[in-house]
Amino acid sequence: MKSLWNEAEAAALAGDLEQRVYSSRLLGGVPELVLHGGGNTSVKITQPNLYGEDETLLYVKGSGHDLATIDADGFAPLRLAPVLRLAELEALSDEEMANQLRVNLTRADAPDPSVEAILHALIPHKFVDHTHSDAILAVTNTPGGVDHIREIYGDSVVIVPYAMPGFELARTCAQILPGAMTDQTRGVVLMQHGLFTFGDTARESYGRMIDLVTLAEDYLASQKAWTISLPDMPMPAAELRNEIAALRKAMSDTAGRPMILQLHSDPLSLFFAGHDDVERLSQSGPATSDHIIRTKQFPMLGRDVEAFAAAYREYFAAHEGRARTPLTMLDPAPRVILEAAWGMISAGPTVKAARIAGDIYQQTMTTILRADALESWQALSSEHVFDMEYWDLQQAKLRREGQPPVMAGEIGLVTGAASGIGKACVDSLLARGAAVIGLDINPDIETMYADNDAFLGITCDVTDEEHIKAALEAGVRQFGGLDILVLNAGIFPKSSPIADIPTGIWQKTLDINLTANLVLMREAHPLLKLAPRRGKVGIVGSKNVPAPGPGAVAYSATKAALNQLARVAALEWGADGIRINSVHPNMVFDTALWTPEILAARAKHYGISIEEYKTNNVLRTAVTSHHVAEMIAEMCGPLFECTTASQVAIDGGNERVI
Ligand code: ZN
């Protein structure tokens, strides 16, 4: 493992806390050390208190903060002395520990201190670093783990047997560390959990982390257990979308809410999922107990969700007596699925949760294969896993994520998504918690929401059936299915009377405004039928449907035909629970349809100025893309649960329509 320490960068940082932030981020940026909020760090700083007396504070990572992005405010300042005394207690409930950590803070608005705060306090060194290094886990999660660790480190580390994180682990360390730590001690290895290092400076503690992890990596390499050679694996079948959506439906029904599924068909996932020994390798437990709330104890093999759920209920029933207070069972749907022909599928109630489960399991597969090459994989027992999964302090991490938004776990597809009403629809669906597949002929769509992993932008010519099928396939592999279809893409050709309209213009308008939507609806139907909360289609029609304008025959006729398509679909698909509703916008000027030339031509046609034309409606109001998108999004939400084939005008009031 390479040290990322940059002396020039570090030297520019003034205080101990700044140094702490710097090396915490170095650790947090390396997935081989920590993933998604895992690991924690601290620094002990002596400073004058309010009364001018020197007091030593333990600045420890706040719970819920990610080392990769943490800043000074992410560290909780605790009075060291009272926190140290907690380790002298024989027992301490989770609630009381959390309470004591809270009341010993010196800043009322500080985050909750890490549940490992007492352990950080116990280690006498100024800087303390803790990671869940995958190399360490590959070594410790084996039957001979302790011997391997001794062979690697000799007496330079203290070995602590597995204990439940929090007070139990702190108490175990309070009993072991004082007698075992010497001047030569460079770290503490927590079996089946991770590694602590420490030092007088941030650099020393960080450097020891890198050194100790490197020794574990070198040891694995010397035992031919580091590099995993992956054979060429056959790729999954080209068309999986309907099967994936069916799996998602079963998962969502079991979980009691729509789930996001992400397919990972990389060589490692395919190799692991198709491994002859996949059952033994995968069906024991997580690499470190922290992962359990993201991945559950182990993945589902194959696609029998009901059998997995039944086994999960048994596991809960077998262990629930371990808790002092009654527990509520979590949903019994898996979070990781191994399907030999597909690879690995990660799942969660949000894209973020599915992504985190996927990232963790990618790392887990590597760790399992290395441990197995070294000796054989041996994860935590079911009891330990259960204690962690139903640990209230762990559950609190999930609770902090709050109530899910109304469309959480649902997946929408929007055509013409790069601009105007389409882009506004993307924003409205994302704002309601949906994942969104955006199609547009403009390739900018691919990078438009680059930092939002709930969005997948695909360059697509909607008049090309193969493009449509490929886009649906890619979207389903990314998110698991389709719940909401927003048909928005359309063109408004240059104004032309019937007497003059070229056939080519007519045909092109027909292809984009009508036929493309028919194809998309046809191809999306099997997916919409499998939507956990039933499928929804939102259609961007036009005021021209009830009130056409002269010179716009291609546009008006195709939008009217689209309206009829929606009505027939509502009749045909009602039995599948799919509802189809339309909006008829007018005078939405912040869209690509309204070029300055068209605007001028229409104003001239009505004999009024452009400004008069823009608010030429009953309400004298300007209609925006956002207004239209919000209506579409509401129509695809619970408000319109009992409504199909409705047509709602969004035109500021049009006298001809009224
Ligand atoms: Zn840990």
XYZ file of C-alpha atoms and ligand atoms in Angstrom:
659
model
C 0.000 0.000 0.000
C 1.398 3.316 -1.093
C 1.675 6.210 1.350
C -0.182 9.262 0.056
C 1.401 11.564 2.623
C 2.616 14.787 1.047
C 4.956 16.621 3.379
C 4.504 19.965 1.626
C 0.705 19.762 1.882
C 0.844 18.603 5.488
C 3.384 21.254 6.509
C 1.003 23.956 5.324
C -1.594 22.829 7.898
C -1.185 24.622 11.186
C -2.750 22.756 14.095
C -3.193 19.193 15.326
C -6.847 19.092 14.297
C -5.952 20.202 10.757
C -3.315 17.463 10.620
C -6.000 15.063 11.866
C -8.357 16.090 9.079
C -5.593 15.753 6.492
C -4.553 12.181 7.268
C -8.155 11.093 7.904
C -8.978 12.076 4.345
C -5.938 10.191 3.066
C -7.260 7.050 4.760
C -10.856 7.666 3.726
C -9.991 7.977 0.040
C -8.689 4.405 -0.199
C -11.438 1.762 -0.510
C -8.961 -0.973 0.464
C -8.859 0.674 3.916
C -12.358 1.986 4.564
C -15.646 2.082 2.678
C -18.604 4.420 3.008
C -18.327 5.835 6.493
C -16.290 2.940 7.900
C -13.240 3.434 10.112
C -12.571 6.269 12.532
C -9.751 8.503 13.716
C -9.001 10.798 16.640
C -6.537 13.254 18.122
C -6.012 14.286 21.756
C -5.476 18.007 22.206
C -4.785 19.816 25.474
C -6.201 23.331 25.464
C -7.475 25.889 27.998
C -11.134 25.532 28.908
C -13.574 28.353 29.648
C -11.916 28.964 33.032
C -8.393 29.063 31.662
C -7.516 25.603 32.983
C -5.772 23.113 30.699
C -8.061 20.290 29.651
C -7.367 17.366 27.312
C -10.027 16.806 24.690
C -10.457 13.760 22.481
C -11.491 14.892 19.013
C -13.010 11.733 17.574
C -14.770 11.205 14.261
C -18.444 12.035 14.444
C -20.794 9.166 13.694
C -22.193 9.417 10.175
C -19.208 11.342 8.833
C -17.104 9.859 6.073
C -13.318 9.946 6.518
C -12.897 10.756 2.828
C -14.694 14.072 3.133
C -14.523 14.901 6.830
C -13.570 18.395 8.006
C -12.778 19.808 11.448
C -16.488 20.137 12.338
C -16.893 16.413 11.715
C -14.850 15.650 14.827
C -16.647 15.540 18.161
C -14.680 17.178 21.029
C -14.975 14.997 24.153
C -13.513 15.596 27.609
C -10.967 12.796 27.812
C -10.956 12.154 31.574
C -14.648 11.232 32.067
C -14.658 9.184 28.839
C -11.644 7.199 30.085
C -13.450 6.457 33.328
C -16.303 4.832 31.396
C -13.928 2.003 30.466
C -13.585 1.172 34.169
C -17.275 0.264 34.428
C -18.239 -3.403 34.457
C -21.164 -2.803 32.162
C -22.713 0.087 30.298
C -25.834 -0.022 28.171
C -25.712 1.326 24.620
C -28.151 4.070 25.518
C -26.114 5.153 28.547
C -22.858 5.028 26.580
C -24.353 7.205 23.851
C -25.718 9.524 26.535
C -22.393 9.786 28.380
C -20.536 10.511 25.166
C -23.067 13.201 24.372
C -22.964 14.911 27.776
C -19.149 14.976 27.781
C -18.952 16.989 24.590
C -17.692 20.568 24.806
C -19.739 21.722 21.841
C -23.505 21.397 21.905
C -23.806 21.211 18.126
C -21.083 18.565 17.715
C -21.988 15.330 15.915
C -22.507 12.162 17.970
C -19.036 10.759 18.730
C -18.042 7.491 17.060
C -19.144 4.398 19.003
C -15.419 3.572 19.283
C -14.702 6.803 21.216
C -13.893 4.999 24.484
C -11.379 2.787 22.698
C -9.735 5.846 21.137
C -9.534 7.352 24.630
C -7.858 4.219 26.006
C -4.962 4.355 23.556
C -2.483 6.769 25.163
C -1.027 8.145 21.931
C -1.969 11.538 20.555
C -3.131 10.367 17.116
C -5.152 7.172 16.630
C -6.213 5.707 13.263
C -8.639 2.819 12.713
C -9.456 1.108 9.406
C -11.081 -2.077 8.139
C -8.172 -2.858 5.794
C -9.129 -5.661 3.412
C -5.634 -7.205 3.631
C -5.942 -7.422 7.431
C -9.440 -8.907 7.095
C -8.225 -11.517 4.576
C -5.675 -12.629 7.175
C -7.815 -12.445 10.334
C -10.909 -14.079 8.808
C -9.279 -17.514 8.659
C -9.180 -20.357 11.217
C -5.469 -19.730 11.843
C -5.831 -15.950 11.807
C -3.995 -15.322 15.089
C -0.997 -17.414 13.975
C -0.848 -15.590 10.644
C -0.914 -12.222 12.402
C 1.886 -13.316 14.746
C 3.906 -14.521 11.783
C 3.499 -11.168 10.028
C 4.018 -8.792 12.937
C 5.759 -10.684 15.711
C 5.311 -8.711 18.918
C 4.870 -5.353 17.235
C 1.068 -5.552 17.430
C -1.371 -6.481 20.172
C -4.039 -8.968 19.103
C -7.565 -8.484 20.436
C -10.129 -11.268 19.891
C -13.436 -10.324 18.271
C -15.714 -8.306 20.502
C -18.847 -6.407 19.638
C -17.895 -2.821 18.701
C -18.835 -0.165 21.246
C -18.558 -0.718 24.989
C -17.849 -4.455 24.778
C -14.832 -3.887 22.543
C -13.659 -0.931 24.648
C -13.971 -3.035 27.808
C -12.042 -5.921 26.189
C -9.300 -3.510 25.149
C -9.238 -1.907 28.606
C -8.428 -5.336 30.016
C -5.849 -6.339 27.387
C -4.051 -3.208 26.209
C -2.483 -1.778 29.407
C -0.591 -5.027 30.090
C 0.200 -5.804 26.483
C 1.260 -2.502 24.918
C 4.975 -1.701 25.047
C 7.185 0.965 23.491
C 7.580 -1.391 20.534
C 3.829 -1.691 19.878
C 2.885 -0.181 16.538
C -0.701 -1.316 16.241
C -3.649 -3.293 17.547
C -5.213 -5.976 15.375
C -8.887 -6.600 16.079
C -9.672 -10.087 14.849
C -12.365 -10.168 12.135
C -12.742 -6.423 12.469
C -9.733 -4.265 11.501
C -6.618 -2.456 12.605
C -5.678 0.393 14.955
C -2.430 2.345 14.664
C -1.244 5.334 16.691
C 1.576 7.786 17.078
C 2.697 11.127 18.415
C 2.074 12.792 15.071
C -0.526 12.352 12.357
C 2.268 11.278 10.052
C 3.551 8.602 12.417
C 0.115 7.075 12.991
C -0.753 7.193 9.280
C 2.668 5.833 8.310
C 2.240 2.874 10.656
C -1.169 2.133 9.151
C 0.341 2.028 5.662
C 3.346 -0.007 6.864
C 1.300 -2.588 8.738
C -1.184 -2.996 5.901
C 1.703 -3.361 3.440
C 3.185 -6.143 5.594
C -0.149 -7.979 5.464
C -0.298 -7.508 1.692
C 3.267 -8.787 1.299
C 2.493 -11.780 3.480
C -0.562 -12.637 1.396
C 1.559 -12.259 -1.751
C 4.237 -14.550 -0.309
C 1.515 -17.138 0.325
C 0.205 -16.703 -3.236
C -2.968 -15.277 -1.775
C -2.831 -11.693 -3.019
C -3.318 -11.623 -6.775
C -6.552 -13.242 -7.861
C -6.302 -14.386 -11.461
C -9.648 -14.158 -13.153
C -10.380 -16.414 -16.107
C -12.266 -15.104 -19.123
C -15.900 -15.387 -18.202
C -18.816 -15.538 -20.644
C -20.790 -12.292 -20.508
C -24.463 -12.413 -19.483
C -27.113 -12.728 -22.204
C -27.757 -9.554 -24.203
C -31.357 -9.169 -23.019
C -31.923 -9.552 -19.313
C -34.171 -6.609 -18.568
C -37.467 -8.403 -18.127
C -35.872 -11.064 -15.914
C -34.110 -8.441 -13.806
C -37.351 -6.489 -13.443
C -39.150 -9.676 -12.354
C -36.473 -10.243 -9.704
C -36.855 -6.637 -8.570
C -40.612 -7.100 -8.270
C -40.117 -10.131 -6.025
C -37.470 -8.255 -4.002
C -39.698 -5.196 -3.612
C -42.726 -7.243 -2.602
C -40.607 -8.949 0.065
C -39.041 -5.707 1.262
C -42.400 -3.922 1.335
C -41.128 -1.023 -0.758
C -39.639 -0.461 -4.215
C -36.024 -1.551 -4.387
C -33.177 -0.487 -6.633
C -31.124 -3.329 -8.129
C -27.734 -2.786 -9.746
C -26.145 -5.445 -11.919
C -22.371 -5.957 -11.678
C -21.139 -8.098 -14.554
C -17.438 -7.357 -14.113
C -14.984 -10.302 -14.313
C -14.655 -10.610 -10.517
C -18.426 -10.695 -9.942
C -18.960 -13.234 -12.733
C -16.101 -15.388 -11.452
C -17.281 -15.303 -7.856
C -20.968 -15.842 -8.647
C -20.085 -18.801 -10.866
C -17.445 -20.242 -8.500
C -17.759 -24.001 -7.886
C -17.517 -23.283 -4.178
C -19.765 -20.223 -4.126
C -22.004 -21.634 -1.437
C -19.213 -22.261 1.074
C -17.458 -18.989 0.235
C -20.468 -16.699 0.318
C -22.809 -18.175 2.914
C -20.932 -17.441 6.119
C -20.765 -13.747 6.929
C -19.416 -10.273 6.225
C -15.733 -9.310 6.175
C -16.228 -6.928 9.104
C -19.284 -6.468 11.270
C -19.767 -2.865 10.156
C -20.875 -4.079 6.701
C -23.846 -6.032 7.964
C -26.386 -3.198 7.822
C -25.539 -2.704 4.126
C -25.179 -6.268 2.864
C -27.081 -8.461 5.365
C -25.297 -11.548 6.675
C -24.757 -13.125 3.274
C -25.949 -12.889 -0.328
C -28.855 -14.712 -1.905
C -27.720 -17.417 -4.329
C -29.938 -17.503 -7.383
C -33.321 -15.818 -7.568
C -35.571 -17.510 -5.006
C -36.414 -14.455 -2.903
C -39.120 -16.274 -0.938
C -36.691 -18.966 0.213
C -34.143 -16.328 1.230
C -36.805 -14.439 3.163
C -37.949 -17.607 4.913
C -34.358 -18.350 5.984
C -33.976 -14.757 7.177
C -37.127 -15.041 9.304
C -35.703 -18.211 10.861
C -32.421 -16.455 11.600
C -34.305 -13.617 13.268
C -36.464 -15.982 15.305
C -33.405 -17.970 16.401
C -31.519 -14.931 17.690
C -34.050 -12.286 18.710
C -33.903 -13.526 22.306
C -30.328 -12.174 22.516
C -31.615 -8.615 22.729
C -32.724 -7.148 26.050
C -35.583 -5.241 24.446
C -38.103 -6.493 21.871
C -36.876 -6.086 18.317
C -38.690 -5.335 15.108
C -37.516 -7.507 12.254
C -35.918 -5.662 9.351
C -37.243 -6.427 5.907
C -36.111 -9.925 4.903
C -35.058 -9.128 1.300
C -31.397 -9.692 0.412
C -29.057 -6.794 -0.363
C -26.606 -8.814 -2.450
C -27.500 -11.500 -4.969
C -25.140 -13.883 -6.727
C -26.552 -15.296 -9.958
C -24.017 -17.420 -11.841
C -24.965 -16.272 -15.332
C -25.296 -12.586 -14.419
C -22.659 -11.812 -11.803
C -23.475 -9.874 -8.639
C -26.573 -7.749 -8.043
C -26.589 -5.226 -5.232
C -29.862 -3.905 -3.867
C -31.233 -1.267 -1.561
C -34.177 1.067 -1.027
C -32.231 3.877 -2.716
C -29.582 4.079 -5.412
C -27.107 5.121 -2.740
C -27.870 2.091 -0.588
C -27.600 -0.269 -3.576
C -24.316 1.340 -4.602
C -22.867 1.061 -1.096
C -23.895 -2.615 -0.862
C -22.267 -3.189 -4.269
C -19.028 -1.415 -3.336
C -18.795 -3.337 -0.081
C -19.451 -6.675 -1.703
C -16.907 -6.056 -4.471
C -14.325 -5.624 -1.714
C -15.729 -8.598 0.197
C -15.399 -10.994 -2.762
C -11.711 -10.109 -3.104
C -11.164 -10.523 0.637
C -12.934 -13.893 0.702
C -10.915 -15.234 -2.238
C -7.649 -14.079 -0.628
C -8.505 -15.584 2.759
C -9.466 -18.787 1.035
C -6.198 -18.864 -0.920
C -4.274 -18.250 2.319
C -6.117 -20.904 4.312
C -9.899 -20.846 4.239
C -12.496 -18.125 4.706
C -14.022 -17.971 8.170
C -16.372 -15.094 8.898
C -18.074 -14.001 12.091
C -20.620 -16.351 13.634
C -24.336 -15.771 13.149
C -24.668 -14.625 16.778
C -22.104 -11.868 16.340
C -23.638 -10.902 13.006
C -27.087 -10.707 14.546
C -25.897 -8.596 17.470
C -24.439 -6.117 15.024
C -27.395 -6.132 12.627
C -29.838 -5.423 15.442
C -27.554 -3.197 17.496
C -29.475 -0.066 18.223
C -26.481 2.189 17.619
C -26.051 0.590 14.196
C -29.745 0.941 13.420
C -29.424 4.608 14.335
C -27.127 5.043 11.317
C -29.976 3.936 9.073
C -32.522 6.041 10.960
C -30.395 9.122 10.432
C -31.085 8.739 6.733
C -34.658 9.769 7.577
C -38.004 9.111 5.956
C -37.630 8.192 2.293
C -38.999 10.677 -0.243
C -42.230 9.802 -2.051
C -40.622 8.145 -5.095
C -37.666 6.503 -3.290
C -36.768 3.238 -4.969
C -38.793 4.015 -8.081
C -37.250 4.413 -11.521
C -38.366 6.872 -14.173
C -37.439 7.234 -17.826
C -37.723 10.602 -19.563
C -37.301 11.216 -23.293
C -35.944 14.478 -24.579
C -34.295 14.828 -21.191
C -31.485 17.228 -22.031
C -33.527 20.421 -22.178
C -36.845 22.165 -21.584
C -39.774 20.195 -20.168
C -37.802 16.925 -20.336
C -34.968 18.229 -18.198
C -37.477 19.775 -15.811
C -39.171 16.352 -15.527
C -35.805 14.787 -14.684
C -35.369 17.371 -11.930
C -38.903 16.856 -10.580
C -38.512 13.060 -10.454
C -35.045 13.254 -8.882
C -36.386 15.711 -6.303
C -38.998 13.091 -5.324
C -36.310 10.480 -4.769
C -36.692 8.518 -8.007
C -33.769 7.239 -10.034
C -33.987 8.580 -13.578
C -32.914 7.302 -16.984
C -32.686 10.293 -19.324
C -32.734 9.789 -23.089
C -31.782 12.466 -25.564
C -30.322 12.692 -29.032
C -27.943 15.300 -27.617
C -24.906 13.428 -26.221
C -24.531 16.096 -23.514
C -27.170 14.060 -21.661
C -24.456 11.579 -20.654
C -22.552 14.101 -18.542
C -25.365 16.443 -17.548
C -25.806 14.989 -14.054
C -22.342 13.463 -13.812
C -22.130 13.723 -10.027
C -25.593 12.246 -9.385
C -25.543 8.455 -9.390
C -29.363 8.365 -9.356
C -29.272 9.545 -12.982
C -28.242 7.618 -16.079
C -28.008 9.686 -19.266
C -28.119 7.795 -22.566
C -27.673 9.227 -26.048
C -30.617 7.836 -27.970
C -32.398 8.407 -31.257
C -35.941 7.551 -30.199
C -36.895 6.769 -33.801
C -34.447 3.844 -33.802
C -35.981 0.720 -32.235
C -32.582 -0.764 -31.454
C -31.597 2.423 -29.595
C -34.780 2.196 -27.541
C -34.200 -1.440 -26.620
C -30.542 -0.824 -25.764
C -31.478 2.158 -23.589
C -34.078 0.143 -21.664
C -31.582 -2.688 -21.212
C -28.892 -0.342 -19.904
C -31.345 1.454 -17.631
C -32.642 -1.764 -16.086
C -29.113 -3.097 -15.513
C -28.292 0.158 -13.747
C -31.423 0.478 -11.580
C -33.416 -2.775 -11.797
C -36.634 -1.933 -13.625
C -38.997 0.802 -14.730
C -41.903 2.402 -12.838
C -42.468 5.712 -14.565
C -42.320 6.518 -18.258
C -42.410 10.171 -19.301
C -42.980 10.631 -23.026
C -41.739 14.108 -23.737
C -39.457 14.111 -26.793
C -41.062 15.911 -29.674
C -40.470 18.392 -32.468
C -42.366 21.445 -33.613
C -41.505 21.758 -37.294
C -41.400 25.037 -39.120
C -44.883 26.441 -39.607
C -46.361 25.386 -42.901
C -49.906 25.307 -44.336
C -51.225 21.934 -45.500
C -51.044 23.103 -49.069
C -47.274 23.469 -48.810
C -46.098 20.871 -46.281
C -43.332 18.594 -47.584
C -44.000 14.881 -47.034
C -40.568 14.517 -45.420
C -41.437 17.023 -42.666
C -44.772 15.322 -42.070
C -43.144 11.895 -41.866
C -40.324 13.031 -39.583
C -42.822 14.637 -37.205
C -44.890 11.466 -37.236
C -41.778 9.354 -36.504
C -40.641 11.414 -33.517
C -43.890 12.674 -32.018
C -45.918 9.511 -32.486
C -44.250 6.286 -33.682
C -41.268 6.576 -31.326
C -43.699 6.800 -28.418
C -45.625 3.758 -29.602
C -42.390 1.748 -29.778
C -41.220 2.933 -26.388
C -44.568 2.127 -24.788
C -44.615 -1.314 -26.379
C -41.061 -2.121 -25.240
C -41.597 -0.657 -21.780
C -44.888 -2.449 -21.150
C -43.399 -5.694 -19.737
C -41.297 -3.578 -17.358
C -44.139 -1.286 -16.284
C -46.249 -4.364 -15.542
C -43.569 -5.401 -13.033
C -43.404 -2.024 -11.269
C -43.778 -2.684 -7.513
C -46.212 0.231 -7.026
C -47.676 -0.258 -10.497
C -46.569 1.495 -13.637
C -47.204 5.125 -14.542
C -46.972 6.909 -17.878
C -46.894 10.682 -18.126
C -47.451 12.161 -21.546
C -46.549 15.640 -22.681
C -49.376 16.498 -25.080
C -50.213 19.974 -26.260
C -52.868 22.664 -26.205
C -53.013 21.932 -29.925
C -54.844 18.686 -29.129
C -58.071 20.441 -28.015
C -57.319 23.679 -29.922
C -55.112 23.241 -33.000
C -53.579 26.159 -34.818
C -53.379 26.797 -38.553
C -49.916 26.209 -40.017
C -49.094 23.520 -37.444
C -50.718 20.450 -38.945
C -47.836 18.024 -38.435
C -47.418 19.003 -34.793
C -51.154 19.191 -34.023
C -52.037 15.947 -35.790
C -49.216 13.934 -34.215
C -49.965 15.265 -30.712
C -53.664 14.455 -31.216
C -52.740 10.945 -32.338
C -50.457 10.606 -29.304
C -53.415 11.617 -27.168
C -55.458 8.840 -28.736
C -52.574 6.408 -28.202
C -52.624 7.336 -24.501
C -56.377 6.753 -24.256
C -56.182 3.332 -25.900
C -53.221 2.398 -23.673
C -55.241 3.424 -20.611
C -57.960 0.979 -21.700
C -55.580 -1.849 -22.572
C -53.229 -1.497 -19.601
C -55.707 -0.735 -16.849
C -55.856 -4.426 -15.935
C -52.080 -4.312 -15.404
C -52.551 -1.419 -12.999
C -50.693 0.941 -15.313
C -52.108 4.449 -15.480
C -51.561 6.921 -18.270
C -52.171 10.619 -17.840
C -51.447 13.566 -20.088
C -50.747 17.250 -19.762
C -51.534 19.767 -22.447
C -49.087 22.619 -22.005
C -49.106 25.780 -24.003
C -46.830 28.784 -24.257
C -43.938 27.178 -22.377
C -41.234 29.423 -23.684
C -38.202 28.077 -21.804
C -38.019 25.046 -24.119
C -35.985 24.235 -27.221
C -39.186 24.144 -29.318
C -39.567 27.879 -28.979
C -36.785 29.288 -31.075
C -36.854 33.094 -31.461
C -37.990 32.615 -35.069
C -40.989 30.453 -34.136
C -41.883 32.867 -31.350
C -41.772 35.814 -33.765
C -43.771 33.920 -36.387
C -46.523 32.949 -33.956
C -46.742 36.478 -32.534
C -46.985 37.872 -36.026
C -49.622 35.290 -36.904
C -51.816 36.581 -34.074
C -50.916 40.186 -34.822
C -49.475 40.924 -31.361
C -46.032 41.656 -29.930
C -43.770 38.861 -28.662
C -44.214 40.072 -25.071
C -48.011 40.092 -25.416
C -47.859 36.654 -26.982
C -45.867 35.232 -24.031
C -48.574 36.007 -21.470
C -51.488 35.808 -23.848
C -53.667 33.623 -21.646
C -56.602 34.003 -19.300
C -54.430 34.198 -16.183
C -51.892 36.518 -17.883
C -49.187 34.285 -16.513
C -45.975 32.792 -17.838
C -46.032 28.981 -17.923
C -42.638 27.364 -17.336
C -41.146 23.913 -17.901
C -41.040 23.501 -14.136
C -44.842 23.945 -13.873
C -45.383 21.253 -16.483
C -42.811 18.873 -14.965
C -44.279 19.176 -11.479
C -47.722 18.260 -12.812
C -46.299 15.241 -14.679
C -44.440 14.123 -11.541
C -47.583 14.471 -9.397
C -49.571 12.490 -11.979
C -46.976 9.718 -11.595
C -47.206 9.861 -7.799
C -49.807 8.756 -5.238
C -52.026 11.839 -5.727
C -53.274 10.432 -9.041
C -53.498 6.832 -7.814
C -57.112 6.512 -8.963
C -56.779 8.482 -12.179
C -56.003 7.283 -15.664
C -56.535 8.761 -19.136
C -56.901 12.234 -17.672
C -55.837 15.289 -19.632
C -54.835 18.391 -17.711
C -54.284 21.749 -19.335
C -51.239 23.749 -18.239
C -51.650 26.795 -20.388
C -52.521 29.715 -18.112
C -56.111 29.300 -19.330
C -56.798 29.274 -23.051
C -60.080 30.795 -24.225
C -60.377 28.410 -27.150
C -59.873 25.405 -24.884
C -62.203 26.738 -22.193
Zn -14.233 -0.653 13.187
